[in-house]
Structure formats: C-alpha cells, structure tokens
Tab-separated table of C-alpha atoms in Angstrom:
chain	number	residue	atom	x	y	z
A	1	MET	CA	0.405	-0.628	0.625
A	2	LEU	CA	2.391	2.799	1.348
A	3	LEU	CA	4.126	1.710	-2.056
A	4	LEU	CA	1.876	2.209	-4.582
A	5	VAL	CA	1.088	5.368	-2.763
A	6	PHE	CA	4.954	7.319	-2.029
A	7	ALA	CA	5.597	6.284	-6.095
A	8	PRO	CA	3.817	7.989	-8.239
A	9	LEU	CA	5.753	11.002	-6.448
A	10	TRP	CA	8.738	10.695	-7.147
A	11	ALA	CA	8.511	12.259	-10.749
A	12	ALA	CA	7.474	15.096	-8.627
A	13	TRP	CA	11.077	15.192	-6.655
A	14	ALA	CA	13.638	15.593	-8.825
A	15	GLN	CA	12.660	16.126	-12.834
A	16	LEU	CA	13.400	18.086	-15.163
A	17	GLN	CA	11.960	21.712	-15.693
A	18	GLN	CA	12.051	24.615	-18.432
A	19	SER	CA	12.254	27.909	-17.186
A	20	ASP	CA	13.391	29.797	-20.185
A	21	ARG	CA	12.653	29.315	-24.429
A	22	LEU	CA	14.248	31.645	-27.375
A	23	GLU	CA	11.997	31.156	-30.625
A	24	ILE	CA	14.120	31.958	-34.196
A	25	PRO	CA	11.978	32.378	-36.753
A	26	THR	CA	13.792	30.298	-40.030
A	27	SER	CA	14.132	32.658	-43.479
A	28	SER	CA	11.946	31.111	-46.281
A	29	SER	CA	14.712	33.274	-48.599
A	30	SER	CA	17.641	31.428	-47.960
A	31	SER	CA	18.870	28.913	-46.864
A	32	GLU	CA	20.596	28.131	-43.282
A	33	GLN	CA	21.692	25.897	-40.569
A	34	PHE	CA	22.300	26.897	-36.692
A	35	GLU	CA	24.868	26.274	-34.503
A	36	VAL	CA	25.033	27.195	-30.490
A	37	PHE	CA	27.706	27.069	-28.049
A	38	SER	CA	28.078	26.972	-24.240
A	39	LEU	CA	29.391	30.341	-22.211
A	40	GLY	CA	28.453	29.256	-18.620
A	41	GLU	CA	27.890	31.739	-16.534
A	42	ARG	CA	28.417	35.010	-19.270
A	43	GLY	CA	25.383	32.229	-21.272
A	44	ILE	CA	25.564	31.696	-24.796
A	45	LEU	CA	26.478	31.960	-28.533
A	46	SER	CA	24.153	31.379	-31.643
A	47	VAL	CA	25.418	31.484	-35.122
A	48	ILE	CA	23.213	30.976	-37.550
A	49	ARG	CA	24.638	31.050	-41.908
A	50	GLY	CA	22.929	31.635	-44.703
A	51	SER	CA	23.243	32.271	-48.132
A	52	GLU	CA	20.420	33.910	-50.030
A	53	PHE	CA	19.375	32.091	-53.073
A	54	SER	CA	20.547	35.232	-55.504
A	55	ASN	CA	23.591	35.259	-53.592
A	56	ARG	CA	26.942	33.623	-53.982
A	57	SER	CA	28.301	34.372	-50.265
A	58	GLU	CA	27.096	33.768	-46.638
A	59	GLN	CA	25.963	35.365	-44.474
A	60	TRP	CA	27.046	34.659	-40.749
A	61	GLU	CA	24.992	36.668	-38.115
A	62	PHE	CA	26.179	35.901	-34.270
A	63	VAL	CA	24.561	36.849	-31.242
A	64	LYS	CA	25.036	36.678	-27.130
A	65	TYR	CA	22.392	36.005	-24.627
A	66	ASP	CA	22.564	36.217	-21.056
A	67	THR	CA	20.978	33.190	-19.411
A	68	THR	CA	17.182	34.492	-19.313
A	69	LEU	CA	17.908	34.032	-22.863
A	70	LYS	CA	17.944	38.038	-23.455
A	71	ALA	CA	20.261	39.277	-25.927
A	72	LEU	CA	23.333	41.213	-25.326
A	73	TRP	CA	25.005	41.565	-29.033
A	74	ARG	CA	24.312	41.167	-32.525
A	75	THR	CA	27.038	41.620	-35.515
A	76	SER	CA	26.790	39.597	-38.769
A	77	TYR	CA	29.192	39.021	-40.813
A	78	LYS	CA	29.504	38.778	-45.026
A	79	LEU	CA	32.281	35.234	-46.539
A	80	ASP	CA	33.650	35.046	-48.865
A	81	PHE	CA	32.012	33.194	-51.529
A	82	ARG	CA	35.440	31.786	-52.237
A	83	TYR	CA	36.172	29.899	-48.664
A	84	ILE	CA	33.533	27.440	-47.045
A	85	PRO	CA	34.073	26.393	-43.511
A	86	VAL	CA	36.356	23.830	-42.364
A	87	MET	CA	35.814	23.900	-38.378
A	88	ALA	CA	35.156	25.844	-34.920
A	89	TYR	CA	37.147	26.091	-31.612
A	90	LYS	CA	35.600	27.574	-27.936
A	91	ALA	CA	37.725	29.866	-26.143
A	92	GLU	CA	38.146	31.416	-22.832
A	93	GLU	CA	37.525	34.584	-24.299
A	94	SER	CA	37.431	34.363	-27.936
A	95	GLY	CA	35.751	31.880	-30.606
A	96	TYR	CA	37.582	31.279	-33.799
A	97	TRP	CA	36.786	29.992	-36.953
A	98	LEU	CA	38.849	28.333	-39.489
A	99	PHE	CA	37.848	28.999	-43.127
A	100	ALA	CA	39.754	27.415	-46.735
A	101	GLU	CA	39.191	28.293	-49.867
A	102	PRO	CA	39.479	24.084	-51.941
A	103	ASP	CA	42.585	23.155	-53.958
A	104	THR	CA	45.032	26.447	-52.947
A	105	ASP	CA	46.755	27.003	-49.370
A	106	ARG	CA	44.928	29.774	-48.827
A	107	PHE	CA	43.512	29.820	-45.327
A	108	LEU	CA	41.462	33.047	-43.349
A	109	PHE	CA	41.025	32.955	-39.653
A	110	LEU	CA	37.728	35.078	-37.303
A	111	GLN	CA	38.498	35.703	-33.905
A	112	LEU	CA	35.404	36.913	-32.060
A	113	ASN	CA	35.657	38.512	-29.188
A	114	TYR	CA	32.530	37.158	-26.765
A	115	HIS	CA	32.529	40.556	-24.854
A	116	ASP	CA	31.413	42.630	-27.135
A	117	GLY	CA	31.465	41.046	-30.757
A	118	SER	CA	34.705	43.068	-32.555
A	119	ILE	CA	35.462	41.016	-35.675
A	120	ASP	CA	38.665	40.159	-36.086
A	121	THR	CA	40.136	38.498	-40.068
A	122	TYR	CA	43.380	36.943	-40.190
A	123	LYS	CA	44.927	34.964	-43.908
A	124	GLY	CA	47.261	33.077	-44.537
A	125	ASN	CA	49.218	30.417	-46.590
A	126	LEU	CA	49.296	27.120	-44.885
A	127	LEU	CA	49.226	23.911	-46.403
A	128	SER	CA	47.110	23.132	-49.786
A	129	GLY	CA	45.292	19.447	-49.957
A	130	VAL	CA	45.489	19.025	-45.584
A	131	ASP	CA	42.456	16.943	-44.294
A	132	VAL	CA	42.034	19.026	-41.707
A	133	GLN	CA	41.318	17.103	-38.235
A	134	HIS	CA	41.606	19.557	-35.530
A	135	PHE	CA	41.250	23.157	-35.287
A	136	LYS	CA	42.624	25.190	-31.579
A	137	VAL	CA	44.075	27.959	-31.103
A	138	ILE	CA	46.753	28.830	-27.664
A	139	GLY	CA	47.637	32.889	-27.040
A	140	SER	CA	47.872	34.066	-30.313
A	141	LYS	CA	48.753	30.706	-32.799
A	142	ALA	CA	46.674	28.400	-34.128
A	143	LEU	CA	47.329	24.864	-35.013
A	144	VAL	CA	46.514	23.045	-37.579
A	145	SER	CA	46.176	18.793	-37.413
A	146	GLY	CA	45.373	16.269	-40.264
A	147	TYR	CA	46.221	14.620	-43.063
A	148	TYR	CA	49.246	15.510	-45.281
A	149	ARG	CA	49.186	13.006	-48.142
A	150	SER	CA	48.424	10.628	-46.181
A	151	ARG	CA	50.849	11.283	-42.731
A	152	PRO	CA	50.231	13.536	-39.584
A	153	ILE	CA	50.958	16.966	-40.011
A	154	VAL	CA	50.567	19.530	-37.151
A	155	ILE	CA	50.958	23.649	-38.473
A	156	VAL	CA	51.316	26.494	-35.723
A	157	HIS	CA	50.157	29.320	-37.949
A	158	SER	CA	50.944	33.060	-35.915
A	159	PHE	CA	48.364	35.955	-36.131
A	160	PHE	CA	50.767	38.447	-35.464
A	161	ASP	CA	53.467	38.454	-37.504
A	162	HIS	CA	51.886	36.415	-40.610
A	163	THR	CA	54.505	33.246	-39.768
A	164	THR	CA	53.620	29.069	-40.591
A	165	ARG	CA	55.395	26.614	-39.457
A	166	VAL	CA	54.468	23.056	-38.888
A	167	LEU	CA	55.916	20.831	-35.349
A	168	PRO	CA	58.912	18.578	-36.277
A	169	GLY	CA	58.592	14.822	-35.280
A	170	LEU	CA	55.433	14.237	-36.373
A	171	PHE	CA	55.402	13.220	-40.670
A	172	GLU	CA	55.829	9.642	-40.505
A	173	LYS	CA	53.716	6.635	-41.924
A	174	ASN	CA	51.064	3.998	-40.922
A	175	THR	CA	51.020	7.203	-38.057
A	176	GLU	CA	46.995	8.070	-37.273
A	177	LEU	CA	46.411	11.052	-35.468
A	178	ASN	CA	44.772	10.788	-31.683
A	179	ASN	CA	44.271	13.981	-30.525
A	180	VAL	CA	45.772	17.688	-29.964
A	181	ASP	CA	45.811	19.109	-25.876
A	182	ILE	CA	46.376	22.520	-25.168
A	183	ASN	CA	48.161	23.035	-22.318
A	184	GLU	CA	48.198	27.042	-22.059
A	185	ILE	CA	48.862	28.069	-18.204
A	186	ASP	CA	52.240	26.208	-19.218
A	187	GLY	CA	52.301	27.166	-22.682
A	188	TYR	CA	52.749	23.177	-23.683
A	189	ILE	CA	51.588	21.933	-27.051
A	190	ASN	CA	50.882	17.897	-26.920
A	191	VAL	CA	50.064	16.031	-29.978
A	192	ILE	CA	48.709	12.470	-29.100
A	193	THR	CA	49.835	10.080	-32.025
A	194	TYR	CA	48.868	6.097	-32.299
A	195	ALA	CA	51.880	4.248	-34.514
A	196	TYR	CA	51.917	1.174	-35.777
A	197	ARG	CA	55.852	-0.310	-35.885
A	198	LYS	CA	56.933	-3.544	-36.980
A	199	LYS	CA	53.863	-5.700	-36.244
A	200	ASN	CA	53.636	-3.515	-32.831
A	201	CYS	CA	51.617	-0.651	-32.051
A	202	VAL	CA	53.296	2.203	-30.366
A	203	PHE	CA	50.845	5.590	-28.905
A	204	GLU	CA	53.178	8.702	-28.283
A	205	ILE	CA	52.976	11.591	-26.939
A	206	LYS	CA	55.563	14.111	-27.974
A	207	THR	CA	55.230	17.550	-25.672
A	208	TYR	CA	56.193	21.147	-27.501
A	209	ASN	CA	56.433	24.905	-26.499
A	210	TYR	CA	54.875	27.438	-27.742
A	211	ASP	CA	57.416	28.436	-30.314
A	212	GLY	CA	57.229	24.640	-31.655
A	213	LYS	CA	60.083	23.560	-31.191
A	214	LEU	CA	60.197	19.621	-29.317
A	215	LEU	CA	60.453	19.119	-26.232
A	216	LYS	CA	60.331	15.105	-25.118
A	217	ARG	CA	58.304	12.432	-26.548
A	218	THR	CA	56.589	9.668	-24.241
A	219	SER	CA	55.954	6.134	-26.322
A	220	LEU	CA	53.820	3.476	-24.588
A	221	SER	CA	54.317	0.206	-26.340
A	222	ASP	CA	52.729	-3.185	-24.014
A	223	PRO	CA	53.468	-6.597	-25.512
A	224	ARG	CA	49.674	-7.127	-24.994
A	225	TYR	CA	47.897	-4.488	-25.352
A	226	SER	CA	47.039	-1.418	-27.322
A	227	PHE	CA	46.553	2.185	-26.091
A	228	ILE	CA	43.774	2.983	-28.206
A	229	SER	CA	43.103	6.941	-27.246
A	230	GLY	CA	44.607	9.007	-23.775
A	231	GLN	CA	44.155	12.071	-22.417
A	232	ILE	CA	46.016	14.052	-19.798
A	233	VAL	CA	46.189	14.849	-16.312
A	234	PRO	CA	48.606	17.603	-15.501
A	235	LEU	CA	50.103	17.253	-12.065
A	236	ASN	CA	52.117	19.957	-12.547
A	237	PRO	CA	54.833	20.993	-15.266
A	238	ASP	CA	56.890	17.037	-15.569
A	239	ASP	CA	53.945	14.840	-13.761
A	240	SER	CA	50.249	13.380	-14.919
A	241	TYR	CA	48.452	11.416	-15.741
A	242	LEU	CA	47.008	9.287	-18.752
A	243	ILE	CA	44.528	7.926	-18.644
A	244	GLY	CA	41.787	6.349	-21.679
A	245	ASN	CA	40.887	3.237	-23.276
A	246	TYR	CA	42.884	-0.060	-24.350
A	247	SER	CA	42.553	-3.277	-27.564
A	248	VAL	CA	43.342	-6.067	-28.167
A	249	GLY	CA	46.141	-5.599	-30.891
A	250	CYS	CA	46.612	-2.944	-32.803
A	251	THR	CA	42.141	-2.363	-33.738
A	252	GLN	CA	39.998	-0.419	-32.642
A	253	TYR	CA	37.865	-2.331	-30.494
A	254	SER	CA	37.990	-1.270	-26.712
A	255	GLN	CA	39.498	-4.583	-24.204
A	256	GLY	CA	38.472	-1.724	-21.605
A	257	LEU	CA	40.064	1.345	-19.545
A	258	TYR	CA	43.791	2.049	-18.013
A	259	VAL	CA	45.182	4.149	-16.631
A	260	THR	CA	49.422	4.924	-16.515
A	261	HIS	CA	51.172	7.742	-14.972
A	262	ILE	CA	53.546	9.580	-15.842
A	263	ALA	CA	56.563	10.943	-14.389
A	264	HIS	CA	58.478	13.737	-16.966
A	265	ASP	CA	58.667	11.573	-19.994
A	266	THR	CA	58.629	8.332	-18.467
A	267	PRO	CA	55.360	6.539	-18.065
A	268	GLU	CA	54.896	3.764	-15.310
A	269	GLU	CA	53.329	0.437	-15.895
A	270	PRO	CA	49.429	1.181	-16.426
A	271	GLN	CA	46.576	0.735	-15.120
A	272	PHE	CA	44.060	-2.732	-17.238
A	273	ILE	CA	40.919	-2.007	-16.449
A	274	GLU	CA	38.882	-5.014	-18.418
A	275	PHE	CA	35.163	-3.844	-18.887
A	276	SER	CA	33.826	-6.699	-17.180
A	277	GLU	CA	35.845	-6.447	-13.290
A	278	LEU	CA	33.483	-2.875	-13.959
A	279	GLN	CA	30.523	-3.730	-11.487
A	280	ASN	CA	27.357	-1.697	-14.060
A	281	PHE	CA	28.927	-2.781	-17.297
A	282	PHE	CA	26.467	-5.070	-18.558
A	283	ASN	CA	23.639	-3.197	-16.756
A	284	TYR	CA	22.495	-1.518	-20.440
A	285	MET	CA	21.700	-5.774	-21.238
A	286	LYS	CA	18.551	-7.402	-19.649
A	287	PRO	CA	18.491	-9.236	-16.706
A	288	LYS	CA	18.415	-13.146	-18.464
A	289	ARG	CA	21.210	-12.445	-21.015
A	290	ARG	CA	23.567	-9.936	-19.131
A	291	ALA	CA	23.833	-13.430	-16.476
A	292	ARG	CA	24.672	-15.463	-19.439
A	293	VAL	CA	27.790	-13.420	-20.759
A	294	LEU	CA	28.791	-12.687	-16.649
A	295	GLU	CA	28.285	-16.748	-16.573
A	296	LYS	CA	30.831	-16.930	-19.918
A	297	ILE	CA	33.061	-14.802	-18.101
A	298	GLY	CA	33.515	-15.943	-15.063
A	299	LYS	CA	33.903	-19.445	-16.704
A	300	ARG	CA	36.707	-18.015	-19.652
A	301	LYS	CA	38.369	-16.844	-16.041
A	302	SER	CA	38.717	-20.173	-14.225
A	303	LEU	CA	39.903	-21.755	-17.427
A	304	GLY	CA	42.605	-18.692	-17.384
A	305	LYS	CA	41.456	-17.900	-20.646
A	306	GLU	CA	41.925	-14.034	-21.937
A	307	ASN	CA	37.476	-12.124	-22.935
A	308	ARG	CA	37.574	-10.701	-26.002
A	309	PHE	CA	35.372	-7.974	-26.526
A	310	ARG	CA	34.374	-6.129	-29.725
A	311	TYR	CA	32.931	-2.885	-28.449
A	312	ARG	CA	33.571	1.292	-30.058
A	313	LEU	CA	34.330	3.890	-27.499
A	314	LEU	CA	33.585	7.091	-28.176
A	315	VAL	CA	35.787	8.314	-25.548
A	316	HIS	CA	34.404	12.135	-24.097
A	317	GLN	CA	36.668	14.988	-22.713
A	318	LEU	CA	37.004	14.546	-19.083
A	319	ILE	CA	35.059	16.370	-16.327
A	320	GLN	CA	37.227	17.542	-13.501
A	321	THR	CA	35.954	17.791	-10.274
A	322	GLU	CA	37.113	18.416	-6.054
A	323	LYS	CA	37.471	15.803	-5.119
A	324	GLU	CA	38.056	13.176	-8.849
A	325	ILE	CA	38.283	12.907	-12.362
A	326	VAL	CA	35.045	11.500	-14.221
A	327	LEU	CA	35.251	9.539	-17.707
A	328	VAL	CA	32.221	9.320	-19.857
A	329	ALA	CA	32.122	7.138	-22.817
A	330	GLU	CA	29.403	5.862	-25.502
A	331	VAL	CA	29.366	2.214	-27.118
A	332	TYR	CA	28.369	3.114	-30.822
A	333	TYR	CA	27.790	0.278	-33.661
A	334	PRO	CA	28.431	1.981	-37.314
A	335	ASN	CA	24.397	1.239	-38.460
A	336	GLN	CA	24.766	-0.713	-41.673
A	337	ARG	CA	22.397	-1.015	-44.506
A	338	SER	CA	21.806	-2.730	-47.880
A	339	THR	CA	22.005	-1.350	-51.333
A	340	SER	CA	21.503	-2.481	-54.780
A	341	PRO	CA	24.336	-3.830	-56.759
A	342	VAL	CA	25.899	-1.091	-58.152
A	343	ILE	CA	27.074	-2.802	-61.210
A	344	SER	CA	24.585	-6.298	-62.473
A	345	GLY	CA	25.620	-8.477	-64.857
A	346	GLY	CA	23.157	-11.969	-66.263
A	347	ILE	CA	24.592	-14.478	-63.581
A	348	SER	CA	22.044	-13.855	-60.181
A	349	ARG	CA	24.102	-13.744	-57.395
A	350	PRO	CA	24.470	-12.222	-54.138
A	351	TYR	CA	26.199	-9.543	-54.715
A	352	VAL	CA	24.735	-7.111	-51.606
A	353	ALA	CA	26.954	-3.512	-51.401
A	354	ARG	CA	26.522	-2.263	-47.671
A	355	ALA	CA	26.925	1.261	-46.766
A	356	LEU	CA	27.147	3.309	-43.336
A	357	GLU	CA	24.107	5.136	-42.572
A	358	GLY	CA	24.875	7.542	-38.988
A	359	TYR	CA	25.891	5.247	-35.920
A	360	ARG	CA	23.479	3.139	-33.126
A	361	TYR	CA	24.111	3.067	-29.947
A	362	THR	CA	23.613	1.415	-26.769
A	363	HIS	CA	25.143	2.571	-23.343
A	364	ALA	CA	26.962	5.064	-21.856
A	365	ILE	CA	29.380	4.245	-19.158
A	366	VAL	CA	30.393	6.803	-16.358
A	367	CYS	CA	33.311	5.747	-14.430
A	368	GLY	CA	35.050	8.350	-11.086
A	369	PHE	CA	39.224	7.827	-10.578
A	370	ASP	CA	40.301	9.805	-7.479
A	371	LYS	CA	42.991	11.923	-7.735
A	372	SER	CA	45.909	9.337	-7.611
A	373	GLY	CA	44.507	8.220	-10.824
A	374	LYS	CA	42.692	5.088	-8.335
A	375	LEU	CA	39.338	3.754	-10.017
A	376	ILE	CA	37.008	3.896	-7.530
A	377	TRP	CA	32.982	3.882	-9.007
A	378	ASP	CA	31.148	2.692	-12.177
A	379	ASN	CA	28.355	2.953	-13.584
A	380	THR	CA	25.683	2.745	-16.889
A	381	ILE	CA	23.238	4.581	-18.975
A	382	THR	CA	21.170	2.726	-20.746
A	383	ILE	CA	20.442	4.430	-25.093
A	384	LYS	CA	17.585	2.556	-26.603
A	385	ASP	CA	17.307	3.071	-30.003
A	386	LEU	CA	19.296	5.882	-30.133
A	387	THR	CA	21.082	7.665	-33.816
A	388	SER	CA	23.383	9.921	-35.276
A	389	PHE	CA	24.525	9.869	-38.249
A	390	ASP	CA	27.211	11.417	-37.704
A	391	LEU	CA	29.816	10.577	-34.832
A	392	GLN	CA	29.434	12.780	-31.839
A	393	GLU	CA	28.775	13.285	-28.077
A	394	MET	CA	24.402	12.828	-27.316
A	395	VAL	CA	24.437	11.646	-23.673
A	396	GLN	CA	25.562	14.638	-21.104
A	397	VAL	CA	26.736	14.586	-18.184
A	398	THR	CA	26.438	16.956	-15.273
A	399	PRO	CA	27.756	17.652	-11.668
A	400	VAL	CA	24.652	18.665	-9.537
A	401	ASP	CA	25.121	18.608	-6.269
A	402	ASP	CA	26.213	15.559	-5.173
A	403	TYR	CA	24.893	13.624	-7.797
A	404	PHE	CA	25.221	13.279	-11.153
A	405	VAL	CA	22.356	13.451	-14.042
A	406	LEU	CA	22.955	11.829	-17.420
A	407	ALA	CA	20.732	12.440	-20.175
A	408	TYR	CA	20.535	12.758	-24.032
A	409	PRO	CA	18.123	13.963	-26.623
A	410	GLN	CA	15.747	11.372	-28.855
A	411	GLU	CA	12.179	12.243	-30.741
A	412	GLY	CA	12.545	15.566	-29.171
A	413	GLU	CA	12.386	14.059	-25.662
A	414	ILE	CA	14.678	14.882	-23.153
A	415	HIS	CA	15.295	11.265	-21.356
A	416	THR	CA	17.744	11.041	-17.793
A	417	GLU	CA	18.528	9.099	-15.192
A	418	VAL	CA	20.460	10.236	-11.632
A	419	ILE	CA	23.161	8.292	-10.151
A	420	SER	CA	25.250	8.378	-6.997
A	421	ARG	CA	28.557	7.334	-8.184
A	422	ASN	CA	27.956	4.015	-8.468
A	423	GLN	CA	24.132	3.895	-7.164
A	424	VAL	CA	21.235	4.774	-9.924
A	425	VAL	CA	18.940	7.096	-7.625
A	426	VAL	CA	16.436	8.339	-10.046
A	427	GLU	CA	15.346	5.823	-12.830
A	428	THR	CA	15.476	6.976	-16.330
A	429	GLU	CA	13.030	9.558	-17.480
A	430	LYS	CA	11.365	11.115	-20.051
A	431	PHE	CA	10.050	15.021	-20.337
A	432	LYS	CA	8.506	17.114	-23.448
A	433	ILE	CA	10.528	20.033	-24.556
A	434	ASN	CA	7.414	22.642	-25.382
A	435	PRO	CA	6.591	26.037	-27.353
A	436	LYS	CA	6.783	28.543	-25.213
A	437	SER	CA	2.949	29.586	-25.817
A	438	GLU	CA	1.219	27.332	-24.051
A	439	LYS	CA	-0.843	27.216	-27.110
A	440	GLU	CA	1.037	26.128	-29.879
A	441	LYS	CA	2.820	21.870	-30.472
A	442	VAL	CA	5.241	20.761	-32.039
A	443	LEU	CA	4.557	19.479	-34.654
A	444	ASN	CA	7.328	18.269	-36.493
A	445	ASN	CA	10.938	17.985	-34.380
A	446	GLU	CA	14.130	18.037	-36.547
A	447	ASP	CA	17.511	17.368	-35.540
A	448	GLY	CA	17.910	17.385	-31.329
A	449	TYR	CA	20.486	18.820	-28.971
A	450	LEU	CA	21.858	18.832	-25.629
A	451	SER	CA	24.614	20.131	-24.523
A	452	PRO	CA	25.455	21.427	-20.528
A	453	TRP	CA	25.210	25.114	-19.463
A	454	TYR	CA	26.380	25.886	-16.476
A	455	GLY	CA	25.357	24.086	-12.642
A	456	GLN	CA	22.216	22.439	-12.589
A	457	TYR	CA	21.229	23.847	-16.264
A	458	PHE	CA	21.032	21.947	-20.171
A	459	LEU	CA	21.203	23.630	-23.640
A	460	ALA	CA	18.191	21.679	-26.151
A	461	TYR	CA	18.405	22.920	-29.464
A	462	GLY	CA	17.360	22.267	-32.610
A	463	MET	CA	14.401	23.196	-35.505
A	464	HIS	CA	10.658	22.524	-34.427
A	465	ARG	CA	7.551	23.239	-36.712
A	466	ILE	CA	5.972	24.770	-34.298
A	467	GLY	CA	1.537	25.699	-34.503
A	468	PRO	CA	-1.900	25.883	-33.117
A	469	SER	CA	-2.959	23.030	-34.198
A	470	SER	CA	-2.254	20.063	-36.734
A	471	ILE	CA	-4.417	21.118	-39.168
A	472	GLY	CA	-1.666	23.461	-41.980
A	473	GLN	CA	2.588	23.151	-41.567
A	474	GLY	CA	2.647	25.704	-38.493
A	475	ARG	CA	6.188	27.963	-38.709
A	476	GLU	CA	9.135	26.701	-38.729
A	477	VAL	CA	12.036	28.298	-36.317
A	478	PHE	CA	15.750	27.399	-34.607
A	479	TYR	CA	14.610	26.837	-30.339
A	480	VAL	CA	16.865	27.052	-27.523
A	481	ASN	CA	15.109	25.737	-24.632
A	482	LYS	CA	16.340	26.498	-20.737
A	483	LEU	CA	16.598	23.594	-18.823
A	484	THR	CA	17.304	22.985	-15.529
A	485	TYR	CA	17.343	19.433	-13.335
A	486	LYS	CA	16.000	20.060	-9.820
A	487	THR	CA	17.267	17.946	-7.271
A	488	ASP	CA	17.292	19.531	-4.081
A	489	GLU	CA	13.967	16.348	-2.797
A	490	ILE	CA	15.689	12.877	-3.846
A	491	GLY	CA	15.936	10.703	-1.001
A	492	LYS	CA	13.375	12.547	0.696
A	493	VAL	CA	10.489	10.630	-1.239
A	494	GLU	CA	12.649	7.181	0.956
A	495	ALA	CA	12.349	8.952	4.184
A	496	LYS	CA	9.157	10.012	4.418
A	497	GLU	CA	7.944	6.442	3.458
A	498	GLU	CA	10.714	5.414	6.737
A	499	ALA	CA	8.466	7.931	8.295
A	500	SER	CA	5.161	6.138	7.928
A	501	ARG	CA	5.461	2.605	8.128
A	502	PRO	CA	3.611	1.754	11.058
A	503	GLY	CA	5.835	0.935	14.462
A	504	HIS	CA	8.645	4.002	13.800
A	505	GLN	CA	10.156	6.078	15.620
A	506	PRO	CA	11.140	9.713	15.164
C-alpha cells in the first residue's frame, strides 16, 4: 500500500524543468544552418549561417544571449564565397572559425570577441590539400592538424607576424593523429599519435613549447595491449596522468580502460581495467542475457582464458571536480544498410553492397577516479534506439550537488537518469520540449541536441515546426531551451516512506 501511494511522487521530487525558451524564425528566402555555443555563466552564443538564393556569399550572424536568453549584442560577417567553413574552436575569451579556399593553400581565420562582438580576421598560407582533423588556438597562434599526403601534420600559424611552421617529428608513415592537447597555463602543446611499427602499436605523446620546439617524447607500448586513446591530466609541468581505453592487438575494439602515471617523460606500469571488472558495465542488457554473459566471462577466467570484447567507444573530455576525475564514454556501432548492386551481370549472384548509415548507441559508461588515478566507482546508462548520422557525443553528464545527471535527446524528448556514484537514485525519465506559447504545440522535430550549460542547467536546441494544431504546416523556428534539473528533494521520498511505516520511532 505504501509503495503504491508514494511511487507516483518520485517524478515530483526530481525532474527536468523548462525555465526559458528562445525561438528564432527561419528564413524562407535562404538556406540556413544553426549552431549554439555554451559560454557558461556568461550566456550562450548563437550562430546562423545563411546564403540568399540570389547571392553566393554566406551571411554569418552572431548573437550573444545572457542566461535568461535575452540578447546582449549581435554582429554579422559576410563570408567571401571563395571560402568554405572547416572548423570552429571555442576558447575562453574568444571564438575562432577556420575557413579554407579549396584547391589552394589560402586559409582565413575569424576571431570573435565574446565581450563585445568585435571581429578580427587573419589570412594565412598553410598547405594545399590538408585534411583537417583538429583546430585549436593557444595564445596568438592557431594549430591546424590533420593529414597531408596520408601522413599526420600539425601546422602552427601566428596571427601577428603571419608566419607558418610545421611541428617537427610527426610526418611519418602508418601513423594516426589521436588528439592535439594544449596546456595554456604552461604554454605546452601535446600531440598524441597512434603508430603501427613492426607489427606493434605505439601510443606516443610529443610535447612542444609555445614556439614549436620539441621538448620531450613519451612512448607507451605493451606486448599484450594497444592504447586506443588517452587524455592528459596534468599535476605539474613534469607530472601527469594519462587515462583512456585500450584494445587487444592493433584494433579499435575496446577491451577496457587504463590509467598510467607519467613522471617527466617516463610512464609507469599502466593499470588495465577490463570491462568485466566494472560493476555496472553490462547493466544495459536484459537480466537474463546479462546473467549468461557474466557466467560465460566467469568460466573463461576460471580456465585462465582471456576475454575478448568488441566494443567501440566514443570517449568524452574528462570531467574534473575537486575530489575526482570522471570519464564518460558512449558505446556505439556503425549502422549498416543494404543497397542494390552498383553493376549487375546476367548471372544472379547475391552481391550486396553495404553502406554506412549513421551510428547506433547502446549505452554509456561513467567512471570515477580519485586524484591518485585509482578507479573508485562506475555506472552505466542504457540508451534505447538512439541513432545519429554523425558520430558525436549524445549523452551529457553534469555534476549537480552530490549527484550526476545523465541526459540525452531523442525525438523531441530528453531522457534523464540521476546517479550518485555507483548507485542509480532516479531511474530513467522522459521530458518533452514544449513551445514558448501554451497555445501552440510541436508538429515536427529535427536535429535535436543537448549540451551542459552551467551549474544544474542544460541547453536543448534544434529545429521545431510549431503551430496551434496539427492542421496546416505551421512555422519553422530554431529553438534554444534552458532546462534545469531539481535535485533538492532527492532522497526525501524514502525518508517519508520510512516515517510512514508502522512502528517507526522518529
């Protein structure tokens, strides 16, 4: 009886609430694209790119809003039609956009000041035909990294004297760029690569100073395992941790996580954490299947056999709090679809072409490490039927009070779950994104996204077709919703249940 009485109250104690909403009408005379950048407690930046059907040049409109979604300033920039956008980078005080003129070595950099909306542009000659993978800015220098003639390259361009140089020691065969990490406080540039050498995989960090001089080289190699990714957690200029995922053999299939301490340029023996050692990794499965998988893993271990997993992981940027380091990673699979044969002969043979059609996500893991690099807890959120054309971070994790709110968007709804380290304190809930006016309703959802903002606030944004009824086409708007998750009453439901039980002594 008590359970029946109190169960419906759970959502009232902890839920996602929509506090503010911004609606920007789309233009019928141009093709537009919409982006949102979180500026934390300073607000948000919206970017609308539009090209009039009668004009080849793109008009870029930048608008900064405060945390109540009130416009503070707006500015625009007309992009020369010869340039195409390549990548954007969000720095602390300014935003940067990289543009390239195809089939030439000419690049354009745009710098937007968050404070007043002022714009500066810089032109540079880099290299023609670079397949750009990363773009970052440190001080007054742009780092453009990617592949040139199938080899990795990192180009450093100075905005002030327009000089361009290539970082040494990277242009090697059979080498992949993993990440370009910048340490703005110490002025270091860390280039992380993954190389195939003599049937072995070598994970390497090359550290450069602000002027591009190679300072040190740190190599990680293990006879059993290969390091797929790694993020640096600096403790001081000569001391850091590296956290990432690893595989068995030179594959992209993750076997688990690893942590290693690096003193100067010498890594210590890594700590490998197989997925089966995580308490909650397989919780995304149905109970019977999970029991069978765990039983099979236990049998293999008892026979001294190594388990092999085939998980692909999208590892997020590490979350660092005062007490711990939190790793978030989504497990995904490429979606395949069948297509008709490109060329068909007179003999009937089952030639079936397969093409990539986005990515399907199954679950996300959240792992907490203490400041000494020791794994102290883990948890999992199940993702049901979520697909994305591009491989991108879908699950957002935000620390709120002593909890972590996990959320992801799907078909106009926000799915949430709240955890307290390795415990789930609020099961999965769904919340609809509503229009600004109560007299209207959402007729169609397109490209919904979610990102953490500041504190306990989230940003949900995308495109809605809204109208007073399902009759008629309605109108299209770009929307931004401010969402907050109330955690104040979490746990009080159980306290009320306990107090209501017969024989309870307060």
